[in-house]
Tab-separated table of C-alpha atoms and ligand atoms in Angstrom:
chain	number	residue	atom	x	y	z
G	1	MET	CA	-21.557	-8.930	-17.994
G	2	GLY	CA	-19.727	-10.878	-15.073
G	3	GLU	CA	-20.974	-10.567	-11.514
G	4	LYS	CA	-23.308	-7.974	-9.974
G	5	PHE	CA	-22.099	-5.965	-6.446
G	6	ASP	CA	-23.792	-3.219	-4.834
G	7	LEU	CA	-20.897	-0.892	-3.627
G	8	ALA	CA	-17.115	-1.437	-6.056
G	9	ILE	CA	-14.069	0.118	-3.872
G	10	ILE	CA	-11.378	1.182	-6.057
G	11	GLY	CA	-8.286	0.315	-3.809
G	12	GLY	CA	-7.498	-1.819	-0.842
G	13	GLY	CA	-5.153	0.736	1.254
G	14	THR	CA	-6.731	1.445	4.562
G	15	THR	CA	-9.239	4.186	2.985
G	16	GLY	CA	-11.127	1.363	0.533
G	17	LEU	CA	-10.654	-1.639	3.686
G	18	PHE	CA	-12.414	0.137	6.284
G	19	ALA	CA	-15.165	0.750	3.488
G	20	ALA	CA	-15.152	-2.921	2.523
G	21	TYR	CA	-15.806	-3.862	7.162
G	22	TYR	CA	-18.084	-0.962	7.043
G	23	ALA	CA	-20.161	-1.540	3.866
G	24	THR	CA	-20.388	-5.156	4.310
G	25	MET	CA	-21.655	-4.651	8.005
G	26	ARG	CA	-24.497	-2.655	6.310
G	27	GLN	CA	-24.873	-5.836	4.349
G	28	MET	CA	-23.911	-4.374	0.782
G	29	LYS	CA	-22.578	-7.197	-2.281
G	30	VAL	CA	-19.139	-5.711	-1.611
G	31	VAL	CA	-16.216	-6.080	-4.225
G	32	LEU	CA	-12.339	-4.404	-3.603
G	33	ILE	CA	-10.117	-4.565	-5.908
G	34	GLU	CA	-6.112	-3.300	-5.969
G	35	ALA	CA	-4.057	-3.122	-8.317
G	36	GLN	CA	-1.138	-4.331	-5.462
G	37	GLU	CA	-0.468	-8.267	-4.416
G	38	GLN	CA	-0.790	-6.607	-0.867
G	39	LEU	CA	-3.593	-4.922	0.461
G	40	GLY	CA	-3.066	-1.996	2.730
G	41	GLY	CA	-2.022	0.988	0.288
G	42	LYS	CA	0.495	3.179	1.459
G	43	VAL	CA	0.679	2.485	4.973
G	44	MET	CA	1.558	-0.821	3.719
G	45	GLN	CA	4.244	-0.030	1.292
G	46	PHE	CA	6.025	2.428	2.773
G	47	LEU	CA	5.295	2.324	7.002
G	48	PRO	CA	5.247	-0.877	7.622
G	49	GLU	CA	7.839	-1.164	10.648
G	50	LYS	CA	6.912	2.302	11.585
G	51	LEU	CA	5.156	3.659	14.735
G	52	ILE	CA	1.992	5.182	14.544
G	53	TYR	CA	1.027	6.848	17.291
G	54	ASP	CA	-2.169	8.625	15.840
G	55	VAL	CA	-4.949	6.119	15.071
G	56	GLY	CA	-7.809	5.948	18.303
G	57	GLY	CA	-7.049	3.448	20.335
G	58	PHE	CA	-3.964	2.057	19.503
G	59	PRO	CA	-1.229	4.174	21.616
G	60	GLU	CA	1.197	2.518	19.115
G	61	ILE	CA	1.096	0.432	16.355
G	62	THR	CA	3.202	-0.516	13.614
G	63	GLY	CA	1.766	-0.132	10.066
G	64	GLU	CA	1.718	-4.126	9.628
G	65	THR	CA	0.154	-4.802	12.642
G	66	LEU	CA	-2.523	-1.934	11.633
G	67	VAL	CA	-3.469	-3.620	8.348
G	68	ASP	CA	-3.188	-7.266	9.278
G	69	GLN	CA	-6.167	-6.609	11.699
G	70	MET	CA	-7.960	-4.240	9.147
G	71	ILE	CA	-7.810	-7.475	6.597
G	72	GLU	CA	-9.170	-9.406	9.356
G	73	GLN	CA	-11.973	-7.010	10.341
G	74	ALA	CA	-12.477	-5.847	6.264
G	75	ASN	CA	-12.944	-10.347	5.846
G	76	ARG	CA	-15.233	-10.511	9.017
G	77	HIS	CA	-18.686	-10.530	6.386
G	78	GLU	CA	-16.592	-11.767	3.502
G	79	PRO	CA	-16.539	-9.196	0.886
G	80	GLU	CA	-14.771	-10.559	-2.875
G	81	ILE	CA	-11.571	-9.092	-2.694
G	82	LEU	CA	-9.232	-9.523	-5.620
G	83	VAL	CA	-5.744	-7.801	-5.790
G	84	GLY	CA	-2.589	-7.632	-8.347
G	85	ASP	CA	-5.323	-6.262	-11.000
G	86	PHE	CA	-5.746	-2.033	-11.399
G	87	VAL	CA	-8.913	-0.783	-12.747
G	88	GLU	CA	-8.812	0.691	-15.607
G	89	GLN	CA	-12.598	1.003	-17.405
G	90	ILE	CA	-15.568	2.545	-15.885
G	91	GLU	CA	-18.459	3.219	-17.929
G	92	LYS	CA	-22.135	3.625	-16.731
G	93	THR	CA	-24.646	2.222	-18.164
G	94	ASN	CA	-28.177	1.827	-17.447
G	95	ASP	CA	-27.061	3.143	-14.112
G	96	LYS	CA	-24.889	0.544	-13.409
G	97	PHE	CA	-21.132	0.838	-13.377
G	98	GLN	CA	-19.449	-1.069	-15.557
G	99	LEU	CA	-15.615	-1.844	-14.178
G	100	MET	CA	-12.582	-3.255	-16.216
G	101	THR	CA	-8.953	-4.279	-15.331
G	102	ALA	CA	-6.197	-4.498	-16.179
G	103	LYS	CA	-6.169	-8.261	-16.461
G	104	GLY	CA	-9.876	-8.414	-18.663
G	105	LYS	CA	-12.019	-9.099	-15.246
G	106	LYS	CA	-15.648	-6.860	-15.606
G	107	LEU	CA	-17.521	-6.209	-12.723
G	108	SER	CA	-20.857	-4.567	-12.527
G	109	ALA	CA	-21.516	-2.400	-9.324
G	110	GLU	CA	-24.790	-0.374	-8.710
G	111	THR	CA	-22.107	2.222	-7.092
G	112	VAL	CA	-18.804	3.052	-6.898
G	113	MET	CA	-16.334	4.417	-4.242
G	114	LEU	CA	-12.695	5.604	-5.533
G	115	ALA	CA	-10.439	4.620	-2.701
G	116	THR	CA	-7.376	4.783	-4.716
G	117	GLY	CA	-4.981	7.431	-2.642
G	118	THR	CA	-3.341	8.732	-5.246
G	119	GLY	CA	-2.206	6.186	-7.412
G	120	THR	CA	-0.412	2.745	-7.139
G	121	PHE	CA	2.983	3.314	-6.233
G	122	HIS	CA	5.448	0.501	-8.348
G	123	THR	CA	9.027	0.483	-7.132
G	124	ARG	CA	11.721	0.602	-9.911
G	125	ARG	CA	14.767	-1.655	-9.349
G	126	PRO	CA	18.521	-0.959	-10.551
G	127	ASP	CA	18.595	-1.209	-14.370
G	128	GLU	CA	21.739	-2.986	-13.953
G	129	TRP	CA	19.951	-5.852	-12.437
G	130	ALA	CA	18.500	-6.319	-15.990
G	131	GLU	CA	21.824	-8.026	-16.132
G	132	ILE	CA	21.462	-10.858	-13.415
G	133	PRO	CA	20.586	-14.225	-13.613
G	134	ASP	CA	17.608	-15.723	-11.741
G	135	SER	CA	14.778	-13.664	-12.593
G	136	ARG	CA	12.564	-14.809	-9.777
G	137	PHE	CA	14.981	-14.403	-6.797
G	138	LYS	CA	15.392	-11.170	-8.639
G	139	ALA	CA	11.661	-10.183	-8.853
G	140	SER	CA	10.831	-11.342	-5.186
G	141	VAL	CA	13.445	-8.898	-2.870
G	142	PRO	CA	11.531	-7.174	-0.974
G	143	THR	CA	11.675	-2.793	-1.412
G	144	SER	CA	9.918	-2.738	1.660
G	145	LEU	CA	10.199	-3.741	5.787
G	146	MET	CA	8.104	-5.990	6.263
G	147	ASP	CA	7.926	-8.818	9.284
G	148	ARG	CA	11.041	-7.794	11.112
G	149	SER	CA	11.217	-9.997	13.161
G	150	SER	CA	12.551	-12.560	10.465
G	151	TYR	CA	15.690	-9.855	10.360
G	152	GLN	CA	16.903	-11.249	13.586
G	153	ASP	CA	20.335	-12.400	13.606
G	154	LYS	CA	20.589	-12.382	9.945
G	155	LYS	CA	23.449	-11.094	7.088
G	156	VAL	CA	21.020	-8.247	5.954
G	157	VAL	CA	22.109	-5.937	2.532
G	158	ILE	CA	20.195	-3.644	1.942
G	159	ALA	CA	20.431	-1.934	-1.608
G	160	SER	CA	19.294	1.093	-2.192
G	161	ASN	CA	20.524	5.028	-2.671
G	162	SER	CA	17.745	6.550	-0.854
G	163	LYS	CA	17.257	7.805	2.851
G	164	VAL	CA	14.605	4.938	3.012
G	165	GLY	CA	17.796	2.418	2.327
G	166	ILE	CA	19.487	4.306	5.760
G	167	GLY	CA	16.231	3.981	7.771
G	168	TRP	CA	15.984	0.548	6.994
G	169	ALA	CA	19.615	-0.034	8.612
G	170	ILE	CA	18.794	1.855	11.365
G	171	ASN	CA	15.959	-0.212	12.348
G	172	LEU	CA	17.344	-3.382	11.675
G	173	GLN	CA	21.125	-2.976	13.530
G	174	GLU	CA	19.892	-3.776	17.432
G	175	ILE	CA	18.577	-6.853	15.496
G	176	ALA	CA	20.408	-7.958	12.739
G	177	SER	CA	23.470	-9.591	12.924
G	178	ASN	CA	25.696	-7.447	10.596
G	179	ILE	CA	24.096	-5.135	7.975
G	180	VAL	CA	25.912	-3.859	4.854
G	181	ILE	CA	24.070	-0.900	2.477
G	182	LEU	CA	25.531	-1.197	-1.479
G	183	ASN	CA	24.383	1.682	-2.758
G	184	SER	CA	24.473	2.502	-6.631
G	185	HIS	CA	25.301	6.033	-6.108
G	186	ASP	CA	27.881	8.654	-4.411
G	187	THR	CA	25.096	9.938	-2.124
G	188	PHE	CA	21.990	9.081	-0.483
G	189	LEU	CA	18.970	10.296	-2.396
G	190	GLN	CA	17.267	12.864	0.073
G	191	ALA	CA	19.401	12.334	3.353
G	192	LYS	CA	19.498	14.419	5.816
G	193	GLN	CA	22.778	15.245	7.930
G	194	GLU	CA	21.572	13.897	10.587
G	195	GLU	CA	20.446	10.626	8.939
G	196	LEU	CA	24.052	10.143	7.377
G	197	ALA	CA	25.238	11.271	10.691
G	198	LYS	CA	23.283	8.357	12.773
G	199	LEU	CA	24.739	5.827	10.160
G	200	GLN	CA	28.407	6.554	10.583
G	201	GLU	CA	27.448	6.570	14.533
G	202	ALA	CA	26.130	3.090	14.386
G	203	GLY	CA	28.885	1.577	12.589
G	204	ILE	CA	27.082	0.562	9.191
G	205	GLU	CA	29.224	-0.649	6.430
G	206	VAL	CA	28.288	1.529	3.418
G	207	TYR	CA	29.881	0.796	-0.117
G	208	TYR	CA	29.104	3.858	-2.217
G	209	ASN	CA	29.425	3.546	-6.609
G	210	VAL	CA	28.634	0.099	-6.256
G	211	LYS	CA	26.910	-2.507	-8.858
G	212	ILE	CA	25.622	-5.921	-7.715
G	213	THR	CA	26.534	-8.284	-10.221
G	214	ASN	CA	25.263	-11.410	-8.551
G	215	PHE	CA	23.151	-13.652	-6.354
G	216	LEU	CA	24.605	-16.404	-4.677
G	217	THR	CA	21.420	-18.807	-3.741
G	218	VAL	CA	21.023	-22.418	-2.628
G	219	ASN	CA	18.061	-23.957	-2.343
G	220	LYS	CA	16.616	-20.490	-3.428
G	221	GLU	CA	17.989	-18.679	0.057
G	222	LEU	CA	20.771	-16.273	-0.627
G	223	GLU	CA	23.753	-16.846	0.431
G	224	LYS	CA	25.938	-14.082	-1.103
G	225	ILE	CA	25.833	-11.388	-3.286
G	226	THR	CA	29.000	-9.746	-5.358
G	227	PHE	CA	29.234	-6.488	-6.480
G	228	LEU	CA	31.233	-4.522	-8.919
G	229	HIS	CA	33.227	-1.051	-7.075
G	230	ASN	CA	34.083	1.828	-9.522
G	231	ASN	CA	37.577	1.330	-9.212
G	232	GLY	CA	36.647	-2.038	-11.063
G	233	GLN	CA	37.208	-4.622	-7.890
G	234	GLU	CA	34.793	-7.106	-7.198
G	235	LYS	CA	33.374	-7.960	-3.834
G	236	THR	CA	31.433	-10.573	-2.398
G	237	VAL	CA	29.669	-10.108	0.835
G	238	GLU	CA	27.178	-12.846	2.737
G	239	ALA	CA	23.766	-11.938	2.960
G	240	ASP	CA	20.491	-13.986	4.556
G	241	LYS	CA	18.441	-11.138	3.296
G	242	LEU	CA	18.444	-8.964	0.825
G	243	LEU	CA	15.951	-5.574	0.550
G	244	THR	CA	16.305	-3.550	-1.877
G	245	TYR	CA	14.626	0.462	-2.298
G	246	HIS	CA	15.313	2.520	-5.463
G	247	GLY	CA	12.011	4.872	-5.700
G	248	LEU	CA	8.769	4.897	-7.727
G	249	GLU	CA	7.039	4.955	-10.239
G	250	LEU	CA	3.410	5.957	-10.000
G	251	GLN	CA	0.189	5.306	-11.554
G	252	ALA	CA	-2.562	7.325	-11.042
G	253	ALA	CA	-5.961	5.675	-11.614
G	254	PRO	CA	-7.542	7.764	-15.701
G	255	PHE	CA	-9.987	9.743	-13.637
G	256	GLU	CA	-10.515	12.125	-16.410
G	257	THR	CA	-11.301	9.176	-19.210
G	258	TRP	CA	-13.866	8.101	-16.179
G	259	GLY	CA	-15.800	11.628	-15.601
G	260	ILE	CA	-14.417	12.037	-12.824
G	261	SER	CA	-13.468	16.243	-12.276
G	262	THR	CA	-10.094	16.674	-9.946
G	263	ALA	CA	-8.574	19.535	-9.242
G	264	LYS	CA	-4.793	19.439	-8.900
G	265	GLY	CA	-5.125	15.797	-8.813
G	266	ARG	CA	-7.487	15.489	-6.023
G	267	ILE	CA	-11.350	14.663	-6.238
G	268	SER	CA	-13.454	17.274	-4.873
G	269	VAL	CA	-16.415	15.832	-2.913
G	270	ASP	CA	-19.584	17.372	-0.978
G	271	HIS	CA	-20.431	16.253	2.680
G	272	PHE	CA	-21.627	13.211	1.516
G	273	MET	CA	-18.274	11.996	-0.149
G	274	LYS	CA	-19.906	12.543	-3.625
G	275	THR	CA	-18.020	12.986	-6.917
G	276	ASN	CA	-19.696	15.211	-9.955
G	277	VAL	CA	-20.637	11.550	-11.005
G	278	GLU	CA	-24.096	10.536	-9.208
G	279	GLY	CA	-23.213	6.603	-7.842
G	280	ILE	CA	-19.565	7.135	-7.304
G	281	PHE	CA	-18.133	8.649	-4.323
G	282	ALA	CA	-14.334	8.530	-2.854
G	283	ALA	CA	-12.768	8.715	0.282
G	284	GLY	CA	-9.113	8.884	1.858
G	285	ASP	CA	-6.569	10.859	0.525
G	286	ILE	CA	-7.837	11.070	-3.065
G	287	VAL	CA	-9.836	13.694	-1.839
G	288	GLN	CA	-10.438	17.255	-0.880
G	289	TYR	CA	-12.362	19.302	0.754
G	290	PRO	CA	-12.311	22.559	2.356
G	291	GLY	CA	-9.706	21.405	6.068
G	292	LYS	CA	-9.139	17.845	4.725
G	293	THR	CA	-6.846	16.666	6.161
G	294	THR	CA	-4.424	12.900	4.291
G	295	LEU	CA	-4.789	10.468	7.471
G	296	ILE	CA	-5.493	7.426	7.877
G	297	ALA	CA	-8.339	8.208	10.151
G	298	SER	CA	-10.020	10.476	8.093
G	299	GLY	CA	-9.828	8.406	5.392
G	300	TYR	CA	-12.237	6.000	8.003
G	301	THR	CA	-14.894	8.629	8.685
G	302	GLU	CA	-14.975	9.538	5.467
G	303	ALA	CA	-15.709	5.754	4.130
G	304	ILE	CA	-18.765	5.469	6.317
G	305	THR	CA	-20.403	8.623	5.264
G	306	ALA	CA	-19.401	7.007	1.354
G	307	VAL	CA	-20.779	4.156	2.344
G	308	ASN	CA	-23.810	5.538	4.428
G	309	HIS	CA	-25.124	7.856	1.086
G	310	ALA	CA	-24.351	5.073	-1.860
G	311	HIS	CA	-26.230	2.439	0.845
G	312	MET	CA	-29.220	5.409	0.646
G	313	LEU	CA	-28.909	5.819	-3.043
G	314	ILE	CA	-29.712	1.432	-3.811
G	315	ASN	CA	-32.030	1.802	-0.645
G	316	PRO	CA	-33.558	4.928	-0.354
G	317	LYS	CA	-35.315	3.809	2.922
G	318	ALA	CA	-31.840	2.694	4.690
G	319	THR	CA	-31.067	4.563	7.568
G	320	GLU	CA	-27.900	7.115	7.756
G	321	GLN	CA	-25.626	5.919	10.408
G	322	LEU	CA	-26.154	2.513	12.211
G	323	TYR	CA	-24.282	1.831	15.706
G	324	SER	CA	-22.238	-1.056	15.317
G	325	THR	CA	-22.591	-2.154	19.359
G	326	VAL	CA	-26.502	-2.657	19.001
G	327	ILE	CA	-26.659	-4.193	15.544
G	328	TYR	CA	-24.385	-7.045	17.153
G	329	GLN	CA	-25.661	-7.395	19.879
G	330	ARG	CA	-29.313	-8.239	18.051
G	331	GLY	CA	-27.256	-10.797	16.014
G	332	LYS	CA	-27.813	-8.559	12.601
G	333	ARG	CA	-26.406	-6.867	10.171
G	334	LEU	CA	-28.269	-3.398	8.816
X	401	FAD	C1	5.998	9.337	5.367
X	401	FAD	C2	4.342	8.730	5.792
X	401	FAD	C3	4.180	9.031	6.647
X	401	FAD	C4	2.473	8.832	7.560
X	401	FAD	N1	2.161	9.067	8.888
X	401	FAD	C5	0.536	8.879	9.100
X	401	FAD	C6	0.895	8.937	10.534
X	401	FAD	O1	1.720	8.883	11.146
X	401	FAD	N2	-0.742	8.747	11.141
X	401	FAD	C7	-1.709	8.953	9.723
X	401	FAD	O2	-2.758	8.997	9.939
X	401	FAD	N3	-1.253	9.086	8.929
X	401	FAD	C8	-0.335	8.800	8.077
X	401	FAD	N4	0.554	9.297	6.870
X	401	FAD	C9	-1.080	8.824	5.834
X	401	FAD	C10	-1.469	7.606	5.719
X	401	FAD	O3	-0.473	6.893	5.243
X	401	FAD	C11	-1.914	8.203	4.258
X	401	FAD	O4	-3.375	9.147	5.033
X	401	FAD	C12	-3.512	6.816	4.443
X	401	FAD	O5	-2.530	5.779	3.927
X	401	FAD	C13	-4.297	6.459	3.030
X	401	FAD	O6	-4.752	5.227	2.792
X	401	FAD	P1	-6.064	5.338	1.334
X	401	FAD	O7	-6.653	4.224	1.439
X	401	FAD	O8	-6.973	6.805	1.093
X	401	FAD	O9	-5.009	5.756	0.314
X	401	FAD	P2	-4.100	4.203	-0.536
X	401	FAD	O10	-2.772	4.176	1.048
X	401	FAD	O11	-2.718	5.457	-0.937
X	401	FAD	O12	-4.271	3.270	-1.016
X	401	FAD	C14	-4.380	3.471	-1.818
X	401	FAD	C15	-4.998	2.247	-3.100
X	401	FAD	O13	-5.184	1.998	-4.028
X	401	FAD	C16	-4.755	1.082	-4.979
X	401	FAD	N5	-5.180	2.255	-6.392
X	401	FAD	C17	-5.374	2.930	-7.262
X	401	FAD	N6	-5.655	2.950	-8.392
X	401	FAD	C18	-5.845	2.136	-8.365
X	401	FAD	C19	-6.624	1.669	-8.890
X	401	FAD	N7	-6.933	2.115	-10.646
X	401	FAD	N8	-7.147	0.108	-9.297
X	401	FAD	C20	-7.193	-0.559	-8.403
X	401	FAD	N9	-6.178	0.054	-7.809
X	401	FAD	C21	-5.916	1.523	-7.631
X	401	FAD	C22	-3.719	1.621	-4.453
X	401	FAD	O14	-2.708	0.219	-5.658
X	401	FAD	C23	-3.196	1.947	-2.746
X	401	FAD	O15	-2.788	0.302	-2.675
X	401	FAD	C24	1.750	8.852	6.280
X	401	FAD	C25	1.545	8.867	5.258
X	401	FAD	C26	3.331	9.389	4.544
X	401	FAD	C27	3.592	9.295	3.221
């Protein structure tokens, strides 16, 4: 069996990242495994450009900045962080957990924390893109609005049939030099009238019922996009940047095969964030208990509780909580 850890954290969203920091602050040997290539979970995937107002200490902060700072904090005591791999199996043998990932990585841990949210959201790409050559470019088209300043003075094309595309267009209109939306449907899914009205007020050009047929790139940089109207006419637009959103597919963690009890897809935990399996804890959006809120800050508190009790399980003499102010002043971690 591969490397051995005190705590294996499954999921690198805001809850898992904070748990990685907190557990290493308590000197636990930690591995965090995240299925996506990027850390930050839902906040990075769906809210990178949005302002968040209810995280203590930040009057307002974008999702992307919050996650960047969380990654910096998580790395302070160097946990092992693996990205782009999905934990498929967890088995308990001799009081230790053996984890196996989709890429075949084996890990051994004394305790486990499930910080999986409701699962991994894979973004879909339009079926018709399969016919377009240049697979490397297609695979690299962003599906969330990160690094907003990189859109400054750029000609932006948004390929989307969703209200998410409208949100991006409105967000970027003050900095982009031009925005065009290419919608493969005759409507924007889930869009409210007021969102459509905003789009019209902003004068953003929208083409409906179109099918993208080619991306022209020069030295890997996008230059033009060609698309077909449903009237058969072909048109080309200039583009420096392309963003796309065509919905999601959810890959849930296989809790049942791991022996974890769930109700309506959520894991029931006790006051200590323990699941029904001794040694497996859970925190964040995936858990359920009376009074549960699905917020970033709730995940932080639950992560602290779970880590402290995982630590006490390994070392019964460990204290239930610590003040970071005190331990860092003493120059040590406990
Ligand atoms: C539109 C919207 C707006 C929101 N606004 C706010 C707000 O203003 N303020 C606020 O506090 N909260 C807000 N939230 C809620 C907030 O986003 C969540 O509470 C928070 O992101 C939950 O974090 P998490 O780490 O528990 O789960 P997630 O962010 O879902 O992260 C879970 C991670 O686990 C990974 N994972 C799952 N299964 C596996 C596996 N088997 N192996 C490896 N990795 C796995 C997933 O890929 C994912 O990255 C909002 C949510 C939405 C959708």
